[in-house]
Coordinates of C-alpha atoms and ligand atoms in Angstrom, one line a residue:
M1 CA -11.3 15.9 -6.4
C2 CA -9.2 12.9 -5.2
G3 CA -9.3 10.6 -2.2
I4 CA -6.5 10.1 0.2
I5 CA -6.1 7.7 3.2
G6 CA -3.3 6.8 5.7
V7 CA -3.0 4.4 8.6
T8 CA -0.3 3.7 11.2
G9 CA -0.2 0.9 13.8
A10 CA -2.1 -1.6 11.7
D11 CA -1.0 -5.3 11.5
V12 CA -2.0 -5.3 7.8
P13 CA -2.1 -1.6 6.7
L14 CA -2.8 -2.7 3.1
D15 CA -6.2 -4.0 4.2
V16 CA -7.1 -0.6 5.7
L17 CA -5.8 1.3 2.7
L18 CA -7.5 -0.7 -0.1
G19 CA -10.7 -0.9 1.8
G20 CA -10.7 2.8 2.3
L21 CA -9.8 3.5 -1.3
R22 CA -12.8 1.4 -2.4
L23 CA -15.0 3.8 -0.3
L24 CA -13.2 6.8 -1.8
E25 CA -13.5 5.7 -5.4
Y26 CA -16.5 8.0 -5.9
R27 CA -14.1 10.9 -5.5
G28 CA -12.1 9.9 -8.6
Y29 CA -10.9 6.8 -10.3
D30 CA -8.4 7.7 -13.0
S31 CA -5.6 5.9 -11.1
A32 CA -4.8 4.6 -7.6
G33 CA -1.7 3.8 -5.5
V34 CA -0.4 2.8 -2.2
A35 CA 2.9 3.1 -0.3
L36 CA 3.9 1.1 2.7
V37 CA 6.7 1.8 5.2
A38 CA 8.3 -1.7 5.1
L39 CA 9.7 -2.6 8.6
P40 CA 13.4 -3.3 9.0
G41 CA 14.3 -6.8 7.9
D42 CA 15.6 -9.5 10.1
D43 CA 18.8 -9.2 8.0
G44 CA 19.3 -5.8 9.6
S45 CA 18.1 -3.9 6.5
T46 CA 16.6 -0.5 7.4
A47 CA 13.0 0.5 6.9
S48 CA 12.1 1.4 3.3
L49 CA 9.2 2.4 1.2
W50 CA 7.2 -0.1 -0.9
R51 CA 5.0 1.5 -3.6
R52 CA 2.5 0.2 -6.1
R53 CA 0.4 2.3 -8.5
S54 CA -2.1 1.6 -11.3
A55 CA -3.8 3.8 -13.9
V56 CA -6.4 1.5 -15.4
R57 CA -9.3 3.8 -14.3
A58 CA -12.1 1.9 -12.5
Q59 CA -9.9 -1.3 -12.4
S60 CA -7.0 0.5 -10.7
I61 CA -7.8 -0.6 -7.1
A62 CA -8.5 -4.2 -8.2
E63 CA -5.0 -4.2 -9.8
L64 CA -3.5 -3.0 -6.5
E65 CA -5.4 -5.8 -4.7
S66 CA -3.5 -8.3 -6.9
S67 CA -0.2 -7.1 -5.5
R68 CA -1.0 -8.2 -1.9
E69 CA 1.4 -11.1 -2.0
A70 CA 4.3 -8.9 -2.7
A71 CA 3.6 -6.5 0.2
P72 CA 6.2 -6.3 2.9
R73 CA 5.7 -6.4 6.7
A74 CA 4.5 -2.9 7.6
R75 CA 2.4 -1.1 10.1
T76 CA 2.1 2.2 8.2
G77 CA 1.0 3.3 4.8
I78 CA -0.8 5.8 2.6
G79 CA -3.1 5.5 -0.4
H80 CA -4.7 7.6 -3.1
T81 CA -7.4 7.4 -5.7
R82 CA -7.0 10.2 -8.4
W83 CA -9.3 12.5 -10.3
A84 CA -6.7 14.0 -12.6
T85 CA -6.5 17.8 -12.8
H86 CA -2.8 18.3 -13.6
G87 CA -1.1 15.7 -15.9
A88 CA -2.6 12.8 -17.8
A89 CA -4.2 9.8 -16.1
T90 CA -1.0 7.7 -16.3
E91 CA 0.9 5.5 -13.8
A92 CA 3.7 8.0 -13.6
N93 CA 1.3 10.7 -12.5
A94 CA -0.5 8.4 -10.0
H95 CA 0.0 9.0 -6.3
P96 CA 1.8 8.3 -4.0
H97 CA 4.7 10.5 -5.2
T98 CA 8.2 10.1 -3.8
D99 CA 11.2 12.2 -3.3
C100 CA 14.6 11.6 -4.8
S101 CA 15.7 9.4 -1.9
G102 CA 12.7 7.2 -2.3
E103 CA 12.2 7.5 1.5
V104 CA 9.3 10.1 1.5
A105 CA 5.9 9.3 0.0
V106 CA 3.1 11.8 -0.4
V107 CA -0.6 11.7 -1.4
H108 CA -2.5 14.9 -2.1
N109 CA -6.0 16.1 -2.9
G110 CA -6.3 19.7 -4.2
I111 CA -4.5 22.1 -6.5
I112 CA -1.0 23.6 -5.6
E113 CA -1.2 26.9 -7.4
N114 CA 2.5 27.8 -7.2
H115 CA 3.7 24.3 -8.1
R116 CA 5.6 25.4 -11.3
K117 CA 7.7 28.0 -9.4
L118 CA 8.4 25.4 -6.7
A119 CA 9.3 22.8 -9.3
A120 CA 11.7 25.1 -11.0
R121 CA 13.5 25.8 -7.7
L122 CA 13.7 22.1 -6.9
V123 CA 15.1 21.2 -10.3
A124 CA 17.6 24.0 -10.1
A125 CA 18.7 22.5 -6.8
G126 CA 19.2 19.1 -8.4
H127 CA 16.0 17.3 -7.7
L128 CA 14.6 15.0 -10.4
L129 CA 10.9 15.3 -10.9
A130 CA 9.3 12.1 -12.3
S131 CA 5.8 13.3 -13.0
E132 CA 3.7 16.1 -14.6
T133 CA 1.7 16.6 -11.4
D134 CA 1.6 19.6 -9.0
S135 CA 1.6 17.2 -6.1
E136 CA 5.1 15.7 -6.5
V137 CA 6.8 18.9 -5.5
V138 CA 5.6 18.3 -1.9
A139 CA 7.7 15.1 -1.6
H140 CA 10.8 16.9 -2.7
L141 CA 10.2 19.9 -0.4
V142 CA 9.7 17.5 2.6
E143 CA 13.0 15.8 1.6
D144 CA 14.8 19.1 1.8
E145 CA 13.4 19.9 5.2
L146 CA 14.3 16.4 6.5
A147 CA 17.8 16.9 5.2
L148 CA 18.0 20.0 7.4
G149 CA 17.3 17.9 10.4
A150 CA 13.5 18.4 10.9
G151 CA 11.3 15.6 12.0
L152 CA 8.5 14.5 9.7
A153 CA 5.8 16.7 11.4
E154 CA 8.0 19.8 11.5
A155 CA 9.0 19.2 7.8
A156 CA 5.3 19.1 6.9
R157 CA 4.7 22.3 8.8
R158 CA 7.5 24.1 7.0
V159 CA 6.5 22.9 3.6
A160 CA 2.8 23.8 4.1
G161 CA 3.9 27.4 4.7
E162 CA 5.4 27.4 1.2
L163 CA 2.4 26.1 -0.6
Q164 CA -0.3 28.3 -2.3
G165 CA -3.7 26.9 -3.3
D166 CA -5.8 24.1 -1.8
F167 CA -4.5 20.9 -0.4
A168 CA -5.0 17.9 1.9
I169 CA -1.8 16.0 2.2
A170 CA -0.6 12.9 4.0
V171 CA 3.1 12.0 4.2
A172 CA 4.9 8.8 5.1
Y173 CA 8.7 8.5 5.8
A174 CA 10.8 5.4 5.8
R175 CA 12.9 6.6 8.8
E176 CA 9.8 7.2 10.9
P177 CA 7.9 3.9 10.3
E178 CA 5.3 4.6 13.0
T179 CA 4.4 8.2 12.1
L180 CA 2.2 9.9 9.5
A181 CA 2.1 13.7 8.9
A182 CA -1.1 15.3 7.6
V183 CA -1.8 18.9 6.6
R184 CA -4.7 20.7 5.0
R185 CA -5.9 24.0 3.6
T186 CA -9.5 24.1 2.2
S187 CA -9.5 20.5 0.9
P188 CA -11.2 18.3 3.5
L189 CA -9.0 16.1 5.8
I190 CA -10.1 13.9 8.7
V191 CA -7.7 12.4 11.3
G192 CA -8.7 9.7 13.9
R193 CA -7.4 7.0 16.1
T194 CA -8.3 3.9 18.1
G195 CA -6.3 2.5 21.0
T196 CA -3.7 1.1 18.7
L197 CA -4.1 2.9 15.3
G198 CA -3.9 6.3 13.8
V199 CA -5.8 7.2 10.6
V200 CA -6.0 10.0 8.0
A201 CA -8.6 10.4 5.3
S202 CA -10.2 12.8 2.8
D203 CA -13.6 12.0 4.3
I204 CA -15.4 10.0 6.9
A205 CA -16.5 7.2 4.5
A206 CA -13.0 5.9 4.1
V207 CA -12.3 5.2 7.8
L208 CA -15.8 4.9 9.4
G209 CA -15.3 1.1 9.5
T210 CA -12.1 1.6 11.5
T211 CA -13.0 4.3 14.1
R212 CA -15.6 6.9 15.0
D213 CA -13.1 8.9 17.1
L214 CA -12.5 11.4 14.3
Y215 CA -11.4 15.0 14.1
A216 CA -11.6 17.5 11.2
L217 CA -8.4 19.4 10.6
G218 CA -8.7 23.1 10.2
D219 CA -6.9 25.2 7.6
D220 CA -3.1 25.3 8.0
Q221 CA -3.2 22.7 10.8
V222 CA -0.8 19.8 10.8
A223 CA -1.4 16.5 12.5
E224 CA 1.3 14.1 13.7
V225 CA -0.5 10.7 13.7
R226 CA 0.9 7.7 15.5
P227 CA -0.5 4.3 16.7
G228 CA -3.2 5.3 19.2
S229 CA -2.3 8.9 19.3
L230 CA -2.4 12.1 17.4
S231 CA -1.3 15.7 18.0
V232 CA -2.3 18.7 16.0
S233 CA -0.6 22.1 15.7
D234 CA -0.7 25.2 13.6
L235 CA 2.1 26.0 11.1
A236 CA 4.1 27.7 13.9
G237 CA 4.0 24.4 15.9
N238 CA 1.6 25.7 18.6
P239 CA -0.7 22.9 19.8
V240 CA -4.3 23.1 18.6
D241 CA -7.4 21.2 19.7
P242 CA -8.9 19.7 16.5
R243 CA -12.6 19.8 16.0
P244 CA -14.3 16.5 16.8
V245 CA -16.5 15.0 14.1
R246 CA -19.8 13.7 15.3
V247 CA -20.8 10.8 13.0
S248 CA -24.3 9.6 12.9
W249 CA -24.1 8.3 9.3
G250 CA -23.5 4.9 7.7
V251 CA -20.8 4.5 5.1
R252 CA -23.0 5.2 2.0
A253 CA -24.4 8.4 3.7
A254 CA -20.8 9.3 4.5
Q255 CA -19.8 9.1 0.8
R256 CA -22.6 11.6 0.2
E257 CA -21.1 13.5 3.2
G258 CA -24.5 13.5 4.9
Y259 CA -26.5 14.6 1.9
E260 CA -29.6 12.6 1.0
D261 CA -28.2 11.9 -2.5
F262 CA -25.4 12.8 -4.8
M263 CA -27.6 15.3 -6.6
S264 CA -28.1 17.5 -3.6
K265 CA -24.4 17.1 -2.6
E266 CA -23.2 18.2 -6.1
I267 CA -25.6 21.1 -6.2
H268 CA -24.1 22.2 -2.9
E269 CA -20.5 21.6 -4.1
Q270 CA -21.0 24.2 -6.9
P271 CA -19.2 27.1 -5.0
R272 CA -16.2 24.8 -4.5
A273 CA -16.3 23.6 -8.1
L274 CA -16.3 27.2 -9.4
T275 CA -13.4 28.2 -7.0
D276 CA -11.3 25.2 -8.2
T277 CA -12.1 25.8 -11.9
L278 CA -11.0 29.5 -11.7
L279 CA -8.0 28.9 -9.3
G280 CA -4.8 30.1 -10.8
R281 CA -6.4 31.0 -14.1
L282 CA -7.9 34.4 -13.5
H283 CA -6.1 37.4 -12.1
P284 CA -7.7 40.5 -10.6
D285 CA -6.5 42.6 -13.5
G286 CA -8.3 40.4 -16.0
A287 CA -5.2 38.5 -17.1
T288 CA -5.8 34.8 -17.7
E289 CA -3.6 31.7 -17.6
F290 CA -4.4 28.3 -18.9
E291 CA -1.4 26.0 -18.5
E292 CA -3.0 23.0 -20.2
L293 CA -4.4 25.0 -23.2
S294 CA -1.6 24.4 -25.8
L295 CA -3.3 26.8 -28.3
G296 CA -0.8 29.7 -28.5
E297 CA -1.5 33.4 -29.0
E298 CA -0.5 33.1 -32.7
V299 CA -3.2 30.4 -33.4
L300 CA -5.9 32.1 -31.3
G301 CA -5.0 35.5 -32.7
A302 CA -5.7 34.3 -36.2
I303 CA -9.2 32.9 -35.4
D304 CA -12.0 34.8 -37.2
R305 CA -15.0 32.8 -36.0
V306 CA -16.0 30.5 -33.1
L307 CA -18.5 27.7 -33.0
V308 CA -19.3 26.3 -29.5
V309 CA -20.7 22.8 -29.7
G310 CA -22.4 20.6 -27.1
C311 CA -25.4 18.6 -26.0
G312 CA -27.9 19.1 -23.3
S313 CA -26.6 21.2 -20.4
S314 CA -23.3 21.5 -22.2
Y315 CA -25.1 23.0 -25.2
H316 CA -26.7 25.5 -22.8
A317 CA -23.3 26.4 -21.4
S318 CA -22.1 26.7 -25.0
Q319 CA -24.7 29.4 -25.7
V320 CA -23.4 31.4 -22.7
G321 CA -19.9 31.0 -23.9
R322 CA -20.9 32.1 -27.4
L323 CA -22.5 35.3 -26.0
A324 CA -19.4 36.1 -24.0
I325 CA -17.0 35.5 -26.9
E326 CA -19.1 37.8 -29.2
R327 CA -19.6 40.5 -26.6
W328 CA -16.1 40.6 -25.1
A329 CA -13.8 39.3 -27.9
K330 CA -15.9 40.8 -30.7
L331 CA -15.6 37.5 -32.6
P332 CA -18.5 36.1 -34.7
A333 CA -19.7 33.1 -32.6
T334 CA -22.5 30.6 -32.7
A335 CA -23.6 27.8 -30.4
E336 CA -24.4 24.5 -32.0
I337 CA -26.3 21.4 -31.0
A338 CA -23.7 18.7 -31.7
S339 CA -26.1 16.2 -33.2
E340 CA -27.2 18.8 -35.7
F341 CA -23.9 20.5 -36.3
R342 CA -22.0 17.6 -37.9
Y343 CA -24.7 17.0 -40.5
E344 CA -25.1 20.7 -41.5
D345 CA -22.2 20.6 -43.9
P346 CA -20.4 23.4 -41.9
V347 CA -18.0 25.6 -43.9
L348 CA -14.8 25.7 -41.7
D349 CA -11.1 26.4 -42.1
G350 CA -8.1 26.8 -39.8
R351 CA -9.3 30.2 -38.7
S352 CA -12.5 28.6 -37.4
L353 CA -12.3 27.6 -33.7
V354 CA -14.7 24.8 -32.8
I355 CA -15.0 24.4 -29.1
A356 CA -16.5 21.0 -28.0
V357 CA -18.1 21.3 -24.5
S358 CA -18.6 18.0 -22.7
Q359 CA -18.5 17.1 -19.0
S360 CA -17.6 13.5 -19.8
G361 CA -15.5 14.2 -22.9
E362 CA -17.0 11.0 -24.3
T363 CA -20.5 12.0 -25.6
A364 CA -20.8 10.5 -29.1
D365 CA -22.7 13.4 -30.7
T366 CA -20.1 15.9 -29.5
Y367 CA -17.1 13.7 -30.2
H368 CA -18.2 13.1 -33.8
A369 CA -18.9 16.8 -34.2
L370 CA -15.4 17.5 -33.0
R371 CA -13.9 15.0 -35.4
E372 CA -16.0 16.4 -38.3
A373 CA -14.6 19.9 -37.5
R374 CA -11.1 18.6 -37.5
R375 CA -11.7 16.8 -40.8
R376 CA -12.9 20.1 -42.3
G377 CA -9.7 21.9 -41.1
A378 CA -11.0 23.8 -38.1
T379 CA -8.9 24.5 -35.0
T380 CA -10.4 22.6 -32.1
L381 CA -10.6 23.0 -28.4
A382 CA -12.2 20.6 -25.9
V383 CA -13.7 21.9 -22.7
T384 CA -14.2 18.9 -20.4
N385 CA -14.2 17.6 -16.9
V386 CA -12.3 14.4 -17.5
V387 CA -8.5 14.5 -18.1
D388 CA -7.4 12.3 -21.0
S389 CA -11.0 11.8 -22.2
L390 CA -11.6 11.0 -25.8
M391 CA -12.2 14.7 -26.7
A392 CA -9.3 15.9 -24.6
R393 CA -7.1 13.6 -26.7
E394 CA -8.7 14.4 -30.0
A395 CA -8.8 18.2 -29.9
D396 CA -5.9 20.6 -30.7
G397 CA -6.3 22.2 -27.2
V398 CA -8.0 21.4 -24.0
L399 CA -9.4 23.3 -21.0
Y400 CA -10.4 21.3 -17.9
T401 CA -13.2 22.2 -15.6
R402 CA -12.2 21.1 -12.1
A403 CA -15.6 20.1 -10.7
G404 CA -14.4 16.6 -9.6
P405 CA -16.5 13.5 -10.5
E406 CA -20.1 14.3 -11.1
I407 CA -22.1 11.2 -10.0
G408 CA -25.6 12.5 -10.5
V409 CA -26.8 12.0 -14.1
A410 CA -28.3 15.5 -14.2
S411 CA -25.3 17.9 -14.6
T412 CA -25.1 20.7 -12.0
K413 CA -21.6 21.5 -10.7
C414 CA -20.0 20.6 -14.1
H415 CA -22.5 22.8 -15.9
V416 CA -21.7 25.9 -13.8
S417 CA -18.0 25.1 -14.1
Q418 CA -18.3 25.1 -17.9
L419 CA -20.1 28.4 -17.8
V420 CA -17.2 30.2 -15.9
L421 CA -14.5 28.4 -17.8
L422 CA -16.0 29.5 -21.2
Q423 CA -16.4 33.0 -19.9
A424 CA -12.8 33.0 -18.6
F425 CA -11.7 31.8 -22.0
A426 CA -13.8 34.6 -23.7
L427 CA -11.9 37.0 -21.5
H428 CA -8.6 35.4 -22.7
L429 CA -9.6 35.9 -26.3
A430 CA -10.6 39.5 -25.6
R431 CA -7.3 40.3 -24.0
L432 CA -5.4 38.7 -26.9
R433 CA -7.5 40.8 -29.4
S434 CA -7.4 43.9 -27.2
T435 CA -11.1 44.3 -27.5
L436 CA -11.5 45.0 -23.7
D437 CA -9.7 47.8 -21.9
A438 CA -8.0 47.1 -18.7
D439 CA -10.8 48.4 -16.5
E440 CA -13.5 46.4 -18.3
A441 CA -11.3 43.2 -18.1
S442 CA -10.7 43.8 -14.4
R443 CA -14.4 44.4 -13.8
L444 CA -15.3 41.2 -15.5
A445 CA -12.6 39.2 -13.7
T446 CA -13.8 40.5 -10.4
G447 CA -17.3 39.5 -11.3
L448 CA -16.3 36.0 -12.2
A449 CA -14.2 35.6 -9.1
A450 CA -17.3 36.7 -7.0
L451 CA -19.5 33.9 -8.4
P452 CA -18.6 31.2 -5.9
E453 CA -19.8 33.4 -3.1
L454 CA -23.0 34.4 -5.0
V455 CA -23.8 30.8 -5.7
A456 CA -23.3 30.0 -2.0
R457 CA -25.7 32.8 -1.2
A458 CA -28.3 31.4 -3.7
L459 CA -27.9 28.0 -2.1
G460 CA -28.7 29.6 1.3
K461 CA -32.2 30.4 -0.1
S462 CA -33.1 26.8 -0.7
E463 CA -35.9 27.1 1.8
Q464 CA -37.5 29.9 -0.2
Y465 CA -37.1 27.9 -3.5
G466 CA -38.6 24.9 -1.8
A467 CA -41.8 26.9 -0.9
V468 CA -42.2 27.7 -4.6
A469 CA -41.7 24.1 -5.5
A470 CA -44.5 23.1 -3.2
R471 CA -46.8 25.5 -5.0
I472 CA -46.2 24.0 -8.5
V473 CA -45.5 20.4 -7.6
E474 CA -48.8 19.4 -9.3
A475 CA -48.0 21.2 -12.5
N476 CA -47.5 19.0 -15.5
D477 CA -46.7 21.6 -18.0
V478 CA -44.4 24.6 -17.3
F479 CA -43.2 27.3 -19.7
F480 CA -39.7 28.7 -19.1
L481 CA -39.3 32.1 -20.7
G482 CA -36.3 34.4 -21.0
R483 CA -34.5 36.8 -23.3
N484 CA -30.9 36.7 -24.5
V485 CA -28.9 35.4 -21.5
G486 CA -32.1 34.7 -19.7
Y487 CA -33.2 32.4 -22.5
T488 CA -30.1 30.3 -22.0
I489 CA -31.0 30.0 -18.3
A490 CA -34.6 29.2 -19.1
Q491 CA -33.4 26.3 -21.3
E492 CA -31.3 24.8 -18.6
G493 CA -34.1 25.2 -16.1
A494 CA -36.6 23.4 -18.3
L495 CA -34.1 20.6 -18.9
K496 CA -33.6 20.1 -15.2
L497 CA -37.4 20.0 -14.5
K498 CA -37.8 17.4 -17.4
E499 CA -34.9 15.1 -16.5
L500 CA -35.4 15.2 -12.7
A501 CA -39.1 15.7 -12.1
Y502 CA -40.4 14.3 -15.4
V503 CA -42.5 17.4 -15.9
R504 CA -43.2 18.6 -19.5
A505 CA -41.2 21.9 -19.4
E506 CA -40.6 23.9 -22.5
A507 CA -38.2 26.9 -22.8
Y508 CA -39.1 29.7 -25.2
A509 CA -37.5 33.0 -26.1
A510 CA -40.0 35.3 -24.4
G511 CA -40.3 37.4 -27.5
E512 CA -41.5 34.3 -29.4
M513 CA -44.6 33.7 -27.3
K514 CA -46.7 36.1 -29.3
H515 CA -45.8 34.3 -32.5
G516 CA -47.9 31.2 -31.6
P517 CA -47.1 29.5 -28.2
I518 CA -49.2 32.1 -26.3
S519 CA -52.3 30.3 -27.6
L520 CA -51.4 27.6 -25.0
I521 CA -51.7 30.0 -22.1
D522 CA -54.8 29.6 -20.0
R523 CA -55.7 29.5 -16.3
N524 CA -54.0 26.2 -15.9
A525 CA -50.7 27.3 -17.3
V526 CA -47.6 27.8 -15.1
A527 CA -44.8 30.0 -16.5
L528 CA -41.4 30.8 -15.1
V529 CA -39.9 34.0 -16.4
V530 CA -36.2 34.7 -16.0
V531 CA -36.2 38.4 -15.4
T532 CA -32.6 39.4 -15.9
R533 CA -32.2 43.1 -15.2
G534 CA -30.6 44.2 -18.4
A535 CA -31.7 46.3 -21.4
L536 CA -34.6 44.0 -22.0
L537 CA -36.2 44.4 -18.6
E538 CA -39.2 46.3 -19.7
K539 CA -40.0 43.8 -22.5
L540 CA -39.7 41.0 -20.0
L541 CA -42.1 42.7 -17.6
A542 CA -44.5 43.2 -20.5
N543 CA -44.3 39.4 -21.2
V544 CA -45.2 38.8 -17.5
E545 CA -48.2 41.0 -18.0
E546 CA -49.3 39.1 -21.1
L547 CA -49.2 35.9 -19.2
R548 CA -51.1 37.2 -16.2
A549 CA -53.7 38.7 -18.5
R550 CA -54.5 35.2 -19.7
G551 CA -54.7 33.7 -16.2
A552 CA -51.4 31.9 -16.0
T553 CA -49.6 31.4 -12.7
V554 CA -46.4 33.4 -13.1
L555 CA -43.2 32.5 -11.3
A556 CA -40.3 35.0 -11.7
L557 CA -36.6 34.4 -11.2
A558 CA -35.4 37.9 -10.3
D559 CA -32.7 39.8 -8.5
E560 CA -33.0 40.3 -4.8
G561 CA -35.0 43.4 -4.1
D562 CA -36.5 43.7 -7.6
K563 CA -39.8 45.2 -6.5
E564 CA -41.2 45.7 -10.0
T565 CA -41.1 42.0 -10.8
S566 CA -42.2 41.0 -7.3
A567 CA -45.3 43.2 -7.7
L568 CA -46.3 41.4 -10.9
A569 CA -45.4 37.8 -10.3
D570 CA -47.4 35.3 -8.2
L571 CA -44.1 33.8 -6.8
V572 CA -40.5 35.0 -6.9
L573 CA -37.3 33.0 -6.8
E574 CA -34.7 35.7 -5.7
V575 CA -31.1 35.5 -6.6
P576 CA -28.1 37.7 -5.7
P577 CA -27.5 40.2 -8.4
T578 CA -24.5 40.2 -10.7
E579 CA -23.5 41.3 -14.2
E580 CA -26.1 40.0 -16.6
L581 CA -23.8 37.9 -18.7
L582 CA -22.3 36.4 -15.5
S583 CA -25.7 35.6 -14.0
P584 CA -26.4 32.1 -15.4
A585 CA -24.1 30.4 -12.9
V586 CA -26.2 32.0 -10.1
A587 CA -29.6 32.0 -11.7
V588 CA -29.5 28.3 -12.4
V589 CA -29.2 27.4 -8.7
P590 CA -32.9 28.0 -7.9
L591 CA -34.0 26.1 -11.0
Q592 CA -31.8 23.1 -10.0
L593 CA -33.3 23.2 -6.5
L594 CA -36.9 23.6 -7.8
A595 CA -36.5 20.6 -10.1
Y596 CA -34.8 18.6 -7.3
Q597 CA -37.5 19.4 -4.7
I598 CA -40.3 18.5 -7.1
A599 CA -38.6 15.3 -8.1
R600 CA -38.1 14.3 -4.5
T601 CA -41.7 15.1 -3.7
R602 CA -42.7 12.8 -6.6
G603 CA -40.5 10.1 -5.3
N604 CA -38.2 10.1 -8.3
D605 CA -34.6 8.7 -8.2
V606 CA -32.8 12.0 -8.5
D607 CA -29.4 10.5 -9.0
R608 CA -30.4 8.1 -11.7
P609 CA -33.5 9.5 -13.5
R610 CA -35.4 7.1 -15.7
N611 CA -34.3 6.5 -19.3
L612 CA -31.1 8.6 -18.8
A613 CA -27.4 7.7 -18.7
K614 CA -24.6 9.9 -17.3
V615 CA -22.6 9.5 -20.5
V616 CA -24.4 9.1 -23.9
T617 CA -21.9 7.2 -26.0
V618 CA -24.5 6.4 -28.8
E619 CA -25.7 8.8 -31.4
Ligands
AGP1 C1 -27.6 17.2 -18.3 O1 -28.2 17.4 -17.1 C2 -27.9 15.9 -19.0 N1 -27.5 14.8 -18.1 C3 -27.3 15.8 -20.4 O2 -28.1 16.8 -21.1 C4 -25.8 16.1 -20.6 O3 -25.6 17.5 -20.4 C5 -25.5 15.8 -22.1 O4 -25.8 14.4 -22.3 C6 -24.1 16.1 -22.4 O5 -23.2 15.4 -21.7 P1 -21.6 15.7 -21.7 O6 -21.5 17.1 -21.0 O7 -20.9 14.7 -20.9 O8 -21.2 15.8 -23.1

């Protein structure tokens, strides 16, 4: 997720751009850049573009600030703060990107799915691409349309019609120094004005200090923004009335886009994070495509065992990945706690694939486990949310979740993105090893592709989950039980309740209770049983009976319409049904919301829970 901003009609556009980028930094901070349309000089020189970019992560905007003195007279400009998805976090990949003439500048948030085909066509036509990004193709496509005589807004309309994927784009053009063009599909884009200015931004936070006369562009709508005026059309050029945005927030709330805190915002961003993570990688027939993987079929085809390594929520995702790899790719696979793995003297070789799963890509335990695996000759793969992170650089191959920056310390949208990315990779291995037939692969791909919608439906039940939270808010000791896939869900649910609500919550394999822990069950006990409707259903229902027989309050997480479980449990958290092995991404939603609601009731800081850090860089 990146942040874009544009302004026209400003006496000092750089002020508006840099101030807005500061307020967009929470959307990504790998790099930042600005481009100004320098006004014609007194010496008769024509208008031109002036661009500055910086890729020093959180210092990038500060570095741009230092170039103020060199800025030309201008009234129009665009800016960008980047969360890398395609291409390393380097200055060459930083936005704004320009065309060959250097007269067109573009900033983009989203993923252009057909960028490689477009780039090949542009290069064949003689364009020189200067970056590894998908976004740069837009500048060159606009250049071609302008060369055909289109104005900036018309050029933007024509180019938008060629793009596939999600995008929010702002374009500046040296020969139209008082105009910006903006176009969006799925990625958010706001346009606005005052009597003398026109603005474009990814979200309200960036321009709230400039104007509240704001409008949200709809899909495939193009805005022509000029000082004090803006006109919106569809891709055919038909005028459209944009939707006004009513703003009752302050800036901080605007960064949370109206949510109380980043935790609830990120829980609700999960459908989008899943969509972005799967975009362009999974096809309906089960075929998979990972352009950044760099582990070829020969290497992957020789793998004879897989070890999936992580910490915390990433370890829980690792367990699901391990189950999918074993079940679909028929490869021996284990999930390993990183801090244990590296001291277990693991026997590895080049046919061992060690997958390091890490949102930050910087966790010390996981990073050292990865290094130990490499030292012992294993083939390594990093699954991470941060392009160019330590692990991304260290591993032989990398796969990126595309959840955007996760600000809340407790992992939610990154965790579910890890789940689906690991499952898509398991599908990739299965296809390589021909261990799934075409129908099975297609069925699983369809199931994966349906997860964003199912997660959105589960989020729609947050009222129901809140009612359950109210019933157990006083509990100080909760058992989370499940079997097989359900046990991985139980572990993540227990962790969320611990780290957000500070409740002692322990996850057990439900079959283990009778081997000791059931001695703890009495009338004060609260147990949450993850009732996945697979082959183990009867055993899970028997576990529920055992708990009830000893007086425990039993909550059940169950599929919608599961009457058997509802008849037995005291309270039910219903989730939309899906294939059992795909269910963790959906089943974890009520558990996140349960922990969140209880934490809020207890007055906890849900974005920064006590004693925790977002990245644990110590062992
Ligand atoms: C998850 O909610 C926790 N914040 C924590 O367990 C986290 O998953 C763990 O520290 C691993 O972090 P990583 O994914 O950045 O490696």
